[in-house]
């Protein structure tokens, strides 16, 4: 408890004030290097870089390490510096990790001499200056770079293939330069954002970069040869199953099991999932349709009495789908994901209806128990809960039918390579929506229902931007997951030894891990430079304890101005949720209140650390916003 308090105190000190540093041992060499830099350039605004004041505590744009011994970040956006970077100045800031000189009038060649001494550099923003000439051929000095933005200069020549050696690179923006020639292959497995627009590039887009959207190459003369072919359409004709009466005679489970493998995606024919429209049935109580053994589908509640105990499809109220067996026979299905308990498919019907079908493995519960639980879940309706539309239950197969969400899960939004990093507003929306959804779950069944499997891949964003929590209350129905697998998952609360017995408090823990994932952009279990697996919660604890808390946050979030307080607030909530003992964790209803307060407590105009440090003495402080970032638009952006 004492350590927790210490932790929160550290967070508050380090981040809310952001300039915390010891008074003793303040860097003298770095201070001199900064003074030499500013003394040797022409600058049109006055900085408050006073020789007699504390570099770490009051100089505009300067961030020191926790103990104040070194300068670790320098951000001087749009302060009117012109001319080349003078030699033997910035190069002496050898501990610097973030260098941002955006929107000045710096000129000359790429400052190789100075920058090559900055071996710990992770983020370099030089966009919107007047640098020219070729890019360096050798990038070995900057192996730690994760973000490189050189947009809006006059760099010419070709893109050096050595950029391919920057294996940690997540963002590369070379747009609006005069780069020419062919684009080299770049095998950058971490790259999520690429922008090469408005150059003079030619030739084909190399294979390694074809996963990026075509706009990333626009404004060039490149050819879009070898564009990705859409996945082959497999007509769903399982051997000896005609889409006719015959099919109905086959045992349903046999058909259900047919998976056409072989292609990258794998296709499944959900041959006997017989789904009928049930929207006509509004006003019925939840369960309305049941299939009759060997006879396809019955339409009325009353029909259920004839039924054997096998093979029933159960629909829930409000199901809007209109398709029948034949449609489903022709549906092709694509594997969306394989989880611990289930494989999920996207089933596309010819009438353009698409549903997500979850095929459960390892159901351990008795059929009765399973059906009871489905009834509880099937009744649930909330704008932050993914509605269970129908389920199918036979001895060998258990299928759940949900709406299909085009945008995919939060996990794919966060870690997928298809689009750029998630912006902060979307992350906040996800945090709030997920919290509300889980809270609603906790209110069901007399306040005793447990979600049991809260994780980023079970949370979706629908086309209206609503966050939807899925996979509710399945864990107790499943076989026990062996401990090593559980541990790998990273969302599991430490006190949970049996995966079938989650609690509301363990849901809160998992939700805390989700928040950390949103804040750090890292998976709950990830590997660092080495191959050693790192547990996110432990990692965040260690980082915060070592007083380099700002390192916790996703680099992709650094470009949004004025969100530090909000990020810190979210970090504090996350830390409370992942408390070691269940009693220490807040209840979900309390968590909702706190995440909803994040934005209210920090109205859009909250100053960034740069504003604070600049404001202390200077009046003509330049806008610390990165150019092109308009706080009103970033704030107003709705979740997509
Ligand atoms: C310019 O930089 C050099 C070191 O490179 C330093 O000795 C000199 O004092 C600086 N000039 C000014 C005016 O600060
Ligand atoms: C670079 O970073 C590492 C670890 O963060 C640190 O140990 C090292 O001292 C840094 N290098 C310099 C020159 O500060
Ligand atoms: C990358 O950073 C580590 C410490 O974080 C440092 O030891 C190493 O020298 C850096 N890599 C390069 C190529 O400078
Ligand atoms: C690249 O930088 C330019 C500004 O210099 C910006 O307009 C553009 O949005 C950036 N690209 C991406 C993908 O962020
Ligand atoms: C790059 O621009 C410079 C002038 O700024 C010019 O001398 C040089 O030839 C150009 N190089 C290429 C490859 O176009
Ligand atoms: C990039 O160049 C295009 C065309 O020259 C221009 O319209 C656009 O404003 C520039 N974008 C930035 C961010 O400088
Ligand atoms: C890039 O292409 C434009 C238009 O084709 C041309 O005017 C310009 O000179 C080219 N720039 C370079 C550096 O080759
Ligand atoms: C590059 O910098 C511009 C500001 O000039 C910013 O709008 C853009 O988001 C940055 N791009 C990346 C990919 O970081």
XYZ file of C-alpha atoms and ligand atoms in Angstrom:
752
model
C 0.000 0.000 0.000
C 2.823 2.263 0.853
C 4.432 1.404 -2.427
C 1.221 2.146 -4.239
C 0.982 5.522 -2.694
C 4.554 6.169 -3.583
C 3.822 5.141 -7.086
C 0.942 7.502 -7.517
C 2.937 10.247 -5.922
C 5.712 9.605 -8.395
C 3.323 9.731 -11.267
C 1.849 12.974 -10.114
C 5.210 14.553 -9.534
C 6.731 13.372 -12.738
C 3.917 13.951 -15.072
C 1.592 16.587 -13.836
C 4.532 18.794 -13.371
C 6.662 17.034 -15.862
C 9.696 19.013 -14.961
C 10.448 17.363 -11.691
C 14.112 16.997 -11.088
C 16.471 16.896 -8.242
C 18.026 20.160 -7.384
C 21.456 18.703 -6.944
C 23.578 17.340 -9.761
C 21.868 19.316 -12.476
C 23.554 18.878 -15.772
C 26.220 21.482 -16.423
C 27.573 20.179 -19.706
C 24.178 19.864 -21.308
C 23.296 23.348 -20.185
C 26.410 24.695 -21.813
C 25.706 22.772 -24.997
C 22.244 24.347 -25.178
C 23.664 27.819 -24.576
C 26.244 27.278 -27.310
C 23.506 26.139 -29.650
C 21.263 29.096 -29.056
C 24.179 31.503 -29.149
C 25.261 30.294 -32.561
C 21.920 30.358 -34.373
C 19.748 33.181 -35.402
C 16.463 33.083 -33.568
C 13.567 35.483 -33.837
C 11.855 34.744 -30.529
C 13.346 35.102 -27.153
C 13.668 31.964 -25.093
C 13.818 32.047 -21.333
C 17.130 30.230 -21.390
C 18.762 32.144 -18.607
C 22.262 31.034 -17.653
C 21.420 31.396 -13.982
C 18.141 29.520 -13.903
C 17.624 25.828 -13.677
C 17.732 24.095 -17.065
C 15.540 21.289 -15.898
C 12.971 23.325 -14.071
C 12.452 26.424 -16.089
C 13.958 26.356 -19.544
C 11.438 26.344 -22.313
C 11.316 23.119 -24.282
C 13.849 21.233 -22.192
C 13.078 17.973 -20.391
C 15.622 16.309 -18.122
C 16.007 12.791 -16.858
C 14.337 12.138 -13.519
C 17.458 12.916 -11.526
C 18.197 16.036 -13.505
C 21.559 14.741 -14.614
C 20.932 14.852 -18.350
C 18.738 16.533 -20.913
C 16.598 13.845 -22.506
C 14.243 15.843 -24.695
C 14.419 19.143 -26.533
C 11.340 20.558 -28.201
C 11.621 23.915 -29.907
C 8.698 24.072 -32.315
C 8.263 27.229 -34.348
C 10.576 29.459 -32.389
C 12.004 31.089 -35.487
C 15.440 29.501 -35.644
C 17.139 29.863 -39.005
C 20.370 28.734 -40.561
C 22.209 25.453 -40.252
C 22.559 23.617 -36.953
C 25.930 24.823 -35.640
C 28.616 22.195 -35.180
C 29.538 20.872 -31.772
C 26.353 22.013 -30.050
C 23.345 19.680 -30.067
C 25.685 16.755 -30.633
C 26.868 17.137 -27.074
C 23.412 16.292 -25.714
C 24.350 12.650 -25.924
C 21.531 11.399 -23.710
C 18.792 13.039 -25.699
C 15.928 10.819 -26.830
C 13.449 13.245 -28.338
C 14.487 16.098 -30.601
C 11.832 18.283 -32.144
C 12.734 21.373 -34.155
C 9.607 21.505 -36.285
C 8.471 24.560 -38.222
C 11.604 26.601 -38.015
C 13.759 27.745 -40.905
C 16.688 25.462 -40.383
C 18.685 24.944 -43.533
C 21.712 23.147 -44.848
C 22.205 19.457 -45.266
C 20.845 16.803 -42.968
C 22.900 17.473 -39.819
C 24.695 14.133 -39.811
C 27.682 15.374 -37.838
C 25.651 16.571 -34.891
C 22.907 13.988 -34.915
C 25.153 10.963 -35.296
C 26.361 11.510 -31.752
C 22.837 11.191 -30.402
C 22.802 7.445 -30.072
C 19.811 7.231 -27.807
C 17.596 9.229 -30.132
C 14.171 7.628 -30.498
C 12.130 10.466 -31.940
C 13.280 13.007 -34.490
C 10.955 15.711 -35.758
C 12.515 18.052 -38.319
C 9.456 18.615 -40.460
C 8.695 21.945 -42.070
C 12.186 23.378 -42.223
C 14.430 24.160 -45.160
C 16.859 21.304 -45.034
C 18.076 20.179 -48.439
C 20.411 17.783 -50.158
C 20.507 14.037 -49.834
C 19.515 11.960 -46.838
C 22.404 10.151 -45.156
C 23.288 6.742 -46.538
C 24.341 5.386 -43.186
C 21.704 5.192 -40.455
C 23.539 2.904 -38.068
C 23.913 5.656 -35.461
C 20.160 5.858 -34.991
C 19.178 2.249 -34.569
C 16.893 3.231 -31.714
C 14.749 5.571 -33.788
C 11.042 4.886 -33.606
C 9.633 8.068 -35.113
C 11.181 9.956 -38.015
C 9.353 12.917 -39.516
C 11.269 14.863 -42.156
C 8.209 16.044 -44.014
C 8.133 19.442 -45.672
C 11.822 20.034 -46.392
C 13.766 20.050 -49.642
C 15.603 16.780 -49.276
C 16.459 15.338 -52.665
C 18.168 12.243 -54.028
C 16.845 8.789 -53.330
C 15.499 7.185 -50.196
C 18.460 5.383 -48.638
C 17.892 1.673 -48.343
C 19.693 1.748 -44.993
C 16.510 3.111 -43.433
C 15.550 -0.526 -43.545
C 17.978 -1.112 -40.683
C 15.919 1.023 -38.299
C 14.127 -1.949 -36.923
C 12.211 -0.113 -34.203
C 10.780 2.447 -36.583
C 7.020 2.833 -36.216
C 6.500 6.089 -38.104
C 8.260 7.337 -41.210
C 7.115 10.583 -42.781
C 9.146 11.804 -45.756
C 6.268 13.590 -47.436
C 6.628 16.933 -49.226
C 10.283 16.675 -50.143
C 11.950 16.255 -53.522
C 13.014 12.671 -53.146
C 13.341 10.802 -56.413
C 14.217 7.397 -57.761
C 12.790 4.047 -56.793
C 11.494 3.260 -53.352
C 13.762 0.642 -51.745
C 12.450 -2.455 -50.013
C 12.072 -1.694 -46.322
C 11.501 -4.604 -44.034
C 10.319 -2.689 -41.032
C 8.120 -4.970 -39.040
C 7.094 -2.304 -36.540
C 6.236 0.360 -39.071
C 2.609 1.405 -38.748
C 2.624 4.808 -40.373
C 4.269 5.596 -43.667
C 3.911 8.811 -45.625
C 5.886 9.316 -48.842
C 3.411 11.628 -50.521
C 4.433 14.572 -52.717
C 7.919 13.584 -53.771
C 9.290 12.667 -57.178
C 9.497 8.939 -56.586
C 9.159 6.502 -59.470
C 8.980 2.782 -60.118
C 6.903 0.108 -58.469
C 5.961 0.017 -54.829
C 8.153 -2.630 -53.270
C 6.543 -5.742 -51.898
C 7.445 -4.949 -48.324
C 5.475 -1.705 -48.436
C 2.388 -2.882 -50.257
C 0.536 -3.340 -47.010
C 0.330 0.440 -46.683
C -2.614 2.297 -48.136
C -2.118 3.781 -51.559
C -2.483 7.351 -50.338
C 0.891 6.943 -48.633
C 2.492 7.043 -52.099
C 0.315 9.628 -53.770
C 1.850 12.652 -55.418
C 4.573 10.498 -56.964
C 4.961 8.665 -60.252
C 4.994 5.237 -58.695
C 3.123 2.368 -60.231
C 0.774 0.293 -58.219
C 1.836 -2.940 -59.859
C 1.048 -6.162 -58.109
C -1.710 -4.698 -56.069
C -3.010 -7.103 -53.566
C -5.473 -9.501 -55.042
C -8.571 -9.915 -53.005
C -8.694 -13.267 -51.281
C -9.931 -15.963 -53.595
C -13.608 -16.614 -53.434
C -14.302 -20.191 -52.662
C -17.750 -21.241 -53.678
C -18.991 -23.074 -50.706
C -19.637 -26.456 -52.118
C -18.670 -29.000 -49.588
C -18.187 -32.442 -51.068
C -21.483 -34.203 -51.526
C -23.529 -31.435 -50.070
C -25.818 -29.806 -52.542
C -27.658 -26.780 -51.336
C -30.876 -28.652 -51.389
C -32.995 -31.046 -49.449
C -30.088 -33.416 -49.348
C -28.144 -31.078 -47.222
C -30.784 -31.151 -44.630
C -30.367 -34.843 -44.351
C -26.739 -34.645 -43.520
C -26.113 -34.430 -39.880
C -25.662 -30.866 -38.960
C -22.546 -31.355 -37.001
C -20.846 -33.094 -39.896
C -21.464 -30.107 -42.077
C -20.484 -27.715 -39.408
C -17.120 -29.306 -39.178
C -16.183 -28.727 -42.753
C -13.387 -26.310 -43.035
C -11.681 -25.701 -46.288
C -8.132 -25.008 -45.335
C -5.145 -24.284 -47.442
C -5.432 -20.626 -48.199
C -3.992 -17.951 -46.034
C -7.330 -17.242 -44.485
C -8.966 -20.578 -44.510
C -12.568 -20.838 -45.424
C -15.336 -22.415 -43.556
C -18.636 -23.488 -44.780
C -21.149 -23.050 -42.112
C -23.368 -25.370 -43.925
C -26.022 -26.110 -41.479
C -26.297 -22.965 -39.526
C -29.863 -22.226 -40.283
C -30.751 -18.724 -39.550
C -34.011 -17.132 -40.294
C -35.162 -13.683 -39.897
C -36.554 -12.996 -36.552
C -37.165 -9.314 -36.795
C -40.800 -10.067 -37.508
C -41.017 -11.461 -34.093
C -40.711 -8.337 -32.068
C -42.756 -8.477 -28.955
C -41.956 -12.081 -28.302
C -39.951 -12.858 -25.327
C -36.318 -13.333 -26.155
C -36.060 -16.844 -27.424
C -38.260 -17.269 -30.379
C -37.129 -19.739 -32.961
C -35.966 -23.233 -32.567
C -35.045 -25.732 -35.178
C -36.705 -29.038 -35.306
C -34.486 -31.973 -35.591
C -34.016 -33.047 -39.213
C -36.496 -30.561 -40.403
C -34.752 -27.327 -40.676
C -36.376 -24.525 -38.935
C -39.515 -24.019 -37.036
C -40.914 -20.579 -36.798
C -42.987 -20.569 -33.721
C -42.356 -20.808 -30.087
C -44.969 -23.467 -29.875
C -42.997 -25.785 -32.067
C -40.377 -26.367 -29.538
C -42.318 -28.906 -27.605
C -41.835 -31.609 -30.217
C -38.210 -31.313 -30.118
C -35.566 -33.744 -29.135
C -32.824 -32.435 -27.014
C -30.468 -32.012 -29.942
C -29.699 -29.345 -32.423
C -31.403 -26.139 -31.814
C -30.820 -22.701 -33.114
C -32.029 -20.012 -30.843
C -32.567 -16.462 -31.901
C -32.908 -13.459 -29.731
C -35.162 -10.518 -30.010
C -34.264 -7.818 -32.465
C -32.353 -10.037 -34.857
C -32.463 -8.243 -38.165
C -30.971 -10.825 -40.440
C -32.848 -12.301 -43.306
C -31.252 -15.405 -44.665
C -31.886 -19.045 -44.865
C -30.061 -22.262 -45.244
C -29.333 -21.894 -48.908
C -27.841 -18.478 -48.437
C -25.638 -19.858 -45.769
C -24.563 -22.735 -47.910
C -23.227 -20.245 -50.353
C -21.616 -18.082 -47.741
C -17.894 -17.946 -47.594
C -16.245 -17.519 -44.290
C -12.967 -16.013 -43.393
C -11.114 -16.663 -40.174
C -11.072 -13.479 -38.141
C -9.225 -14.820 -35.180
C -8.391 -17.815 -33.081
C -8.660 -17.390 -29.363
C -8.201 -19.638 -26.412
C -11.792 -20.817 -26.534
C -13.019 -20.207 -30.014
C -12.363 -19.459 -33.625
C -14.280 -16.547 -35.053
C -15.324 -16.326 -38.654
C -16.680 -13.606 -40.798
C -19.489 -15.173 -42.766
C -20.442 -13.196 -45.847
C -23.726 -14.009 -47.475
C -24.549 -13.287 -51.057
C -27.113 -10.673 -50.133
C -24.250 -8.733 -48.607
C -25.271 -9.573 -45.064
C -22.282 -10.298 -42.946
C -22.256 -11.851 -39.512
C -19.558 -12.918 -37.120
C -19.802 -16.536 -36.109
C -17.917 -17.804 -33.131
C -17.264 -21.511 -33.023
C -16.549 -22.579 -29.482
C -14.140 -25.315 -28.647
C -13.671 -26.776 -25.237
C -17.104 -26.192 -23.836
C -17.035 -27.952 -20.511
C -20.412 -27.020 -19.111
C -23.440 -29.243 -19.327
C -25.860 -28.336 -22.050
C -28.462 -27.032 -19.630
C -25.991 -24.728 -17.988
C -24.796 -23.541 -21.354
C -28.297 -22.748 -22.510
C -29.165 -20.952 -19.319
C -26.130 -18.768 -19.647
C -26.948 -18.016 -23.287
C -30.379 -16.874 -22.232
C -28.908 -14.455 -19.755
C -26.479 -13.101 -22.330
C -28.985 -13.077 -25.182
C -31.330 -10.763 -23.336
C -28.715 -8.155 -22.734
C -29.042 -4.979 -24.758
C -26.828 -1.970 -24.227
C -25.084 0.381 -26.581
C -21.734 -0.799 -25.277
C -22.463 -4.493 -25.437
C -22.197 -6.602 -28.582
C -25.585 -8.239 -28.892
C -25.648 -12.004 -29.143
C -28.064 -12.548 -32.030
C -28.405 -16.288 -32.017
C -26.755 -19.428 -30.906
C -26.622 -22.962 -32.056
C -26.045 -25.810 -29.727
C -25.633 -29.455 -30.529
C -23.611 -32.120 -28.864
C -20.557 -31.459 -30.972
C -20.927 -27.875 -32.001
C -21.600 -24.636 -30.262
C -21.897 -21.566 -32.416
C -22.630 -17.991 -31.448
C -23.811 -15.420 -33.987
C -22.980 -11.760 -33.497
C -23.093 -8.643 -35.613
C -19.970 -8.224 -37.665
C -17.967 -5.091 -36.964
C -16.109 -3.834 -39.981
C -13.517 -1.875 -38.060
C -12.391 -4.879 -36.124
C -11.420 -5.250 -32.526
C -9.605 -2.748 -30.381
C -6.662 -5.098 -30.501
C -6.461 -4.878 -34.280
C -7.067 -1.134 -34.208
C -4.238 -0.729 -31.744
C -1.712 -3.228 -32.981
C -2.698 -3.841 -36.580
C -0.477 -2.491 -39.308
C -3.221 -1.504 -41.671
C -3.839 1.968 -40.422
C -2.039 4.597 -38.477
C -1.870 4.757 -34.720
C -5.131 5.334 -32.896
C -5.605 8.922 -31.876
C -6.081 9.881 -28.268
C -9.760 10.736 -28.506
C -10.543 7.325 -29.904
C -8.583 5.687 -27.118
C -10.484 7.685 -24.545
C -13.781 6.764 -26.199
C -12.804 3.115 -26.095
C -11.885 3.345 -22.416
C -15.221 4.930 -21.535
C -17.345 2.656 -23.721
C -15.666 -0.513 -22.490
C -16.085 0.598 -18.879
C -19.786 1.241 -19.397
C -20.280 -2.074 -21.153
C -18.549 -4.021 -18.395
C -20.478 -2.123 -15.749
C -23.717 -3.076 -17.451
C -22.611 -6.712 -17.472
C -21.852 -6.511 -13.764
C -25.370 -5.253 -13.094
C -27.011 -8.297 -14.699
C -28.206 -11.419 -12.997
C -28.863 -9.608 -9.769
C -25.525 -7.841 -9.941
C -23.583 -11.086 -10.019
C -22.696 -11.559 -13.679
C -19.011 -11.600 -14.549
C -17.593 -10.893 -17.984
C -14.654 -13.195 -17.494
C -12.672 -12.425 -20.611
C -12.070 -8.696 -20.873
C -9.361 -8.041 -23.431
C -8.719 -5.829 -26.420
C -9.615 -8.517 -28.932
C -13.071 -8.859 -27.365
C -13.928 -5.184 -27.669
C -15.117 -3.731 -30.936
C -16.003 -0.416 -32.458
C -19.153 -0.448 -34.550
C -19.906 1.658 -37.594
C -21.513 4.367 -35.465
C -18.439 4.570 -33.311
C -20.028 2.759 -30.373
C -17.670 0.647 -28.390
C -19.023 -2.886 -27.950
C -17.930 -5.421 -25.394
C -18.225 -8.984 -26.624
C -17.584 -12.543 -25.438
C -19.566 -12.045 -22.283
C -19.820 -14.679 -19.590
C -18.354 -17.534 -21.558
C -15.398 -18.341 -19.340
C -17.351 -20.339 -16.760
C -18.695 -22.584 -19.511
C -15.309 -23.542 -20.816
C -12.774 -26.094 -19.850
C -10.092 -24.899 -17.523
C -7.301 -23.249 -19.417
C -3.919 -24.566 -18.328
C -1.960 -22.050 -16.230
C 0.924 -21.376 -18.642
C -1.540 -20.368 -21.324
C -3.425 -18.207 -18.869
C -0.288 -16.451 -17.855
C 0.586 -15.785 -21.456
C -2.637 -13.966 -21.949
C -1.551 -11.153 -19.680
C -4.995 -9.910 -18.705
C -5.506 -12.406 -15.918
C -5.642 -11.123 -12.362
C -2.983 -12.691 -10.139
C -5.481 -14.260 -7.732
C -7.294 -16.214 -10.441
C -6.025 -19.769 -10.516
C -8.994 -21.332 -12.268
C -9.903 -19.699 -15.553
C -13.515 -20.833 -15.075
C -13.923 -18.782 -11.939
C -13.372 -15.168 -12.792
C -14.805 -12.496 -10.525
C -15.975 -8.949 -11.007
C -12.746 -7.852 -9.364
C -10.742 -9.840 -11.886
C -12.721 -8.135 -14.656
C -11.603 -4.835 -13.170
C -8.013 -6.017 -13.275
C -8.327 -7.050 -16.928
C -9.882 -3.704 -17.702
C -6.886 -2.017 -16.060
C -4.602 -3.976 -18.369
C -6.699 -2.783 -21.307
C -6.191 0.822 -20.180
C -2.447 0.260 -19.969
C -2.559 -1.188 -23.450
C -4.328 1.934 -24.714
C -1.796 4.158 -22.987
C 1.350 2.347 -23.969
C 0.332 0.914 -27.313
C 1.964 -2.300 -26.152
C 0.411 -5.732 -25.983
C -0.195 -7.156 -22.503
C 2.552 -9.635 -23.134
C 5.148 -8.349 -25.499
C 8.773 -8.976 -26.116
C 11.299 -6.217 -25.951
C 14.537 -6.041 -27.885
C 15.520 -9.376 -26.460
C 13.140 -12.244 -26.828
C 12.131 -12.249 -23.237
C 8.421 -11.868 -22.737
C 7.466 -8.807 -20.775
C 4.306 -8.583 -18.789
C 2.760 -5.182 -19.341
C 1.654 -4.584 -15.763
C 5.065 -5.452 -14.393
C 6.750 -3.366 -17.031
C 4.673 -0.283 -16.264
C 5.342 -0.741 -12.568
C 9.057 -0.950 -13.143
C 9.131 2.038 -15.435
C 7.135 4.170 -13.065
C 9.270 3.061 -10.141
C 12.431 4.021 -11.971
C 11.088 7.490 -12.471
C 11.052 7.610 -16.212
C 7.311 7.525 -16.267
C 6.848 9.479 -19.445
C 8.440 6.528 -21.226
C 5.298 4.583 -20.489
C 3.193 6.384 -23.032
C 2.766 5.339 -26.601
C 5.075 7.389 -28.802
C 2.252 7.758 -31.256
C 0.471 9.876 -28.652
C 3.294 12.371 -28.357
C 2.040 14.298 -31.302
C -1.215 15.275 -29.630
C -0.910 18.479 -27.674
C -2.244 19.039 -24.190
C -3.183 15.498 -23.316
C -0.583 14.870 -20.633
C -2.999 15.360 -17.754
C -5.551 13.105 -19.351
C -2.980 10.408 -19.942
C -1.773 10.649 -16.359
C -5.308 10.455 -15.062
C -5.939 7.366 -17.126
C -2.672 5.878 -15.913
C -3.755 6.389 -12.332
C -7.078 4.680 -12.937
C -5.286 1.816 -14.647
C -2.908 1.452 -11.714
C -5.820 1.316 -9.282
C -7.504 -1.378 -11.384
C -4.429 -3.587 -11.535
C -3.871 -3.469 -7.795
C -2.537 -6.787 -6.619
C -5.307 -7.724 -4.249
C -8.914 -7.709 -5.408
C -10.088 -5.706 -2.385
C -7.916 -2.777 -3.363
C -9.447 -2.452 -6.817
C -12.302 -0.045 -7.408
C -15.664 -1.371 -8.507
C -16.560 -0.996 -12.148
C -19.236 1.634 -11.480
C -16.601 3.768 -9.770
C -14.228 3.208 -12.683
C -16.840 4.473 -15.139
C -17.228 7.633 -13.165
C -13.490 8.209 -13.148
C -12.879 7.555 -16.830
C -15.777 9.794 -17.742
C -14.217 12.509 -15.608
C -10.912 12.369 -17.435
C -12.053 14.796 -20.077
C -14.188 17.031 -17.830
C -11.419 17.436 -15.314
C -9.040 18.495 -18.043
C -10.850 20.858 -20.340
C -9.366 21.155 -23.783
C -7.233 24.106 -22.931
C -5.087 22.339 -20.367
C -1.571 23.618 -20.877
C 1.138 21.319 -22.071
C 4.401 21.270 -20.167
C 5.931 23.326 -22.916
C 3.446 26.105 -22.417
C 4.019 26.059 -18.705
C 7.764 26.290 -18.956
C 7.602 28.947 -21.596
C 5.028 31.029 -19.827
C 7.041 31.473 -16.687
C 9.138 34.289 -18.109
C 8.522 34.917 -21.754
C 5.466 36.608 -23.103
C 6.071 36.116 -26.786
C 6.005 32.381 -26.360
C 5.476 30.648 -29.646
C 2.789 28.093 -30.082
C 4.098 24.834 -28.755
C 1.690 22.865 -30.889
C 3.287 20.790 -33.564
C 2.390 22.471 -36.793
C -0.673 21.177 -38.456
C -2.171 19.991 -35.200
C -5.179 22.007 -34.392
C -6.332 21.281 -30.877
C -9.943 21.900 -31.700
C -9.979 19.391 -34.476
C -8.048 16.700 -32.657
C -10.343 17.085 -29.710
C -13.525 17.087 -31.613
C -12.622 14.030 -33.627
C -15.131 11.321 -33.020
C -14.147 7.734 -32.730
C -14.285 6.027 -36.030
C 29.183 28.927 -30.452
O 29.535 27.572 -30.188
C 30.842 27.375 -29.710
C 31.044 25.909 -29.508
O 30.741 25.236 -30.650
C 31.079 28.098 -28.408
O 32.402 27.961 -28.003
C 30.740 29.550 -28.602
O 30.821 30.205 -27.363
C 29.341 29.689 -29.167
N 29.051 31.077 -29.418
C 28.150 31.746 -28.709
C 27.936 33.170 -29.076
O 27.506 31.194 -27.810
C 21.169 5.625 -23.381
O 20.118 4.985 -22.705
C 20.544 3.956 -21.833
C 19.335 3.292 -21.267
O 18.224 4.053 -21.391
C 21.423 4.515 -20.749
O 21.866 3.475 -19.922
C 22.577 5.194 -21.386
O 23.363 5.810 -20.404
C 22.114 6.238 -22.378
N 23.239 6.804 -23.059
C 23.657 7.997 -22.817
C 24.811 8.468 -23.583
O 23.087 8.700 -22.007
C 20.244 2.298 -28.433
O 19.949 2.600 -27.107
C 20.681 1.842 -26.187
C 20.191 2.171 -24.834
O 18.846 2.415 -24.838
C 22.139 2.169 -26.310
O 22.867 1.412 -25.391
C 22.576 1.851 -27.701
O 23.896 2.285 -27.872
C 21.702 2.541 -28.719
N 21.979 2.046 -30.041
C 22.795 2.661 -30.870
C 22.941 2.076 -32.215
O 23.367 3.673 -30.578
C 3.425 13.897 -42.480
O 3.768 15.208 -42.150
C 2.949 16.192 -42.718
C 3.387 17.550 -42.288
O 4.703 17.791 -42.362
C 1.541 16.019 -42.303
O 0.712 16.931 -42.942
C 1.082 14.632 -42.623
O -0.208 14.437 -42.082
C 2.021 13.626 -42.035
N 1.587 12.332 -42.402
C 1.004 11.520 -41.576
C 0.610 10.223 -42.125
O 0.825 11.789 -40.404
C 19.774 18.127 -54.898
O 19.672 19.534 -54.867
C 20.917 20.210 -55.059
C 20.646 21.679 -54.952
O 19.933 21.980 -53.804
C 21.500 19.867 -56.408
O 22.770 20.470 -56.554
C 21.657 18.379 -56.511
O 22.088 18.035 -57.794
C 20.325 17.708 -56.241
N 20.528 16.303 -56.261
C 19.715 15.483 -56.890
C 20.042 14.046 -56.824
O 18.758 15.897 -57.515
C 2.561 19.418 -49.176
O 2.649 19.816 -50.517
C 1.372 19.998 -51.106
C 1.582 20.235 -52.575
O 2.730 20.966 -52.813
C 0.688 21.146 -50.420
O -0.580 21.334 -50.977
C 0.531 20.795 -48.963
O -0.025 21.871 -48.253
C 1.847 20.452 -48.355
N 1.586 19.931 -47.036
C 2.320 20.302 -46.011
C 1.936 19.687 -44.736
O 3.264 21.049 -46.068
C 10.009 16.930 -59.262
O 9.037 16.898 -60.282
C 8.543 18.166 -60.608
C 7.412 18.007 -61.555
O 7.635 16.920 -62.393
C 9.650 19.005 -61.161
O 9.174 20.307 -61.480
C 10.734 19.121 -60.160
O 11.848 19.800 -60.708
C 11.190 17.757 -59.709
N 12.101 17.926 -58.635
C 13.231 17.266 -58.556
C 14.066 17.554 -57.376
O 13.587 16.456 -59.400
C 4.807 14.928 -38.980
O 4.687 16.228 -38.538
C 3.467 16.857 -38.856
C 3.535 18.251 -38.418
O 4.375 18.962 -39.260
C 2.354 16.190 -38.190
O 1.140 16.768 -38.579
C 2.364 14.781 -38.593
O 1.372 14.108 -37.872
C 3.699 14.152 -38.359
N 3.643 12.878 -38.968
C 3.948 11.812 -38.318
C 3.776 10.580 -39.076
O 4.343 11.820 -37.178
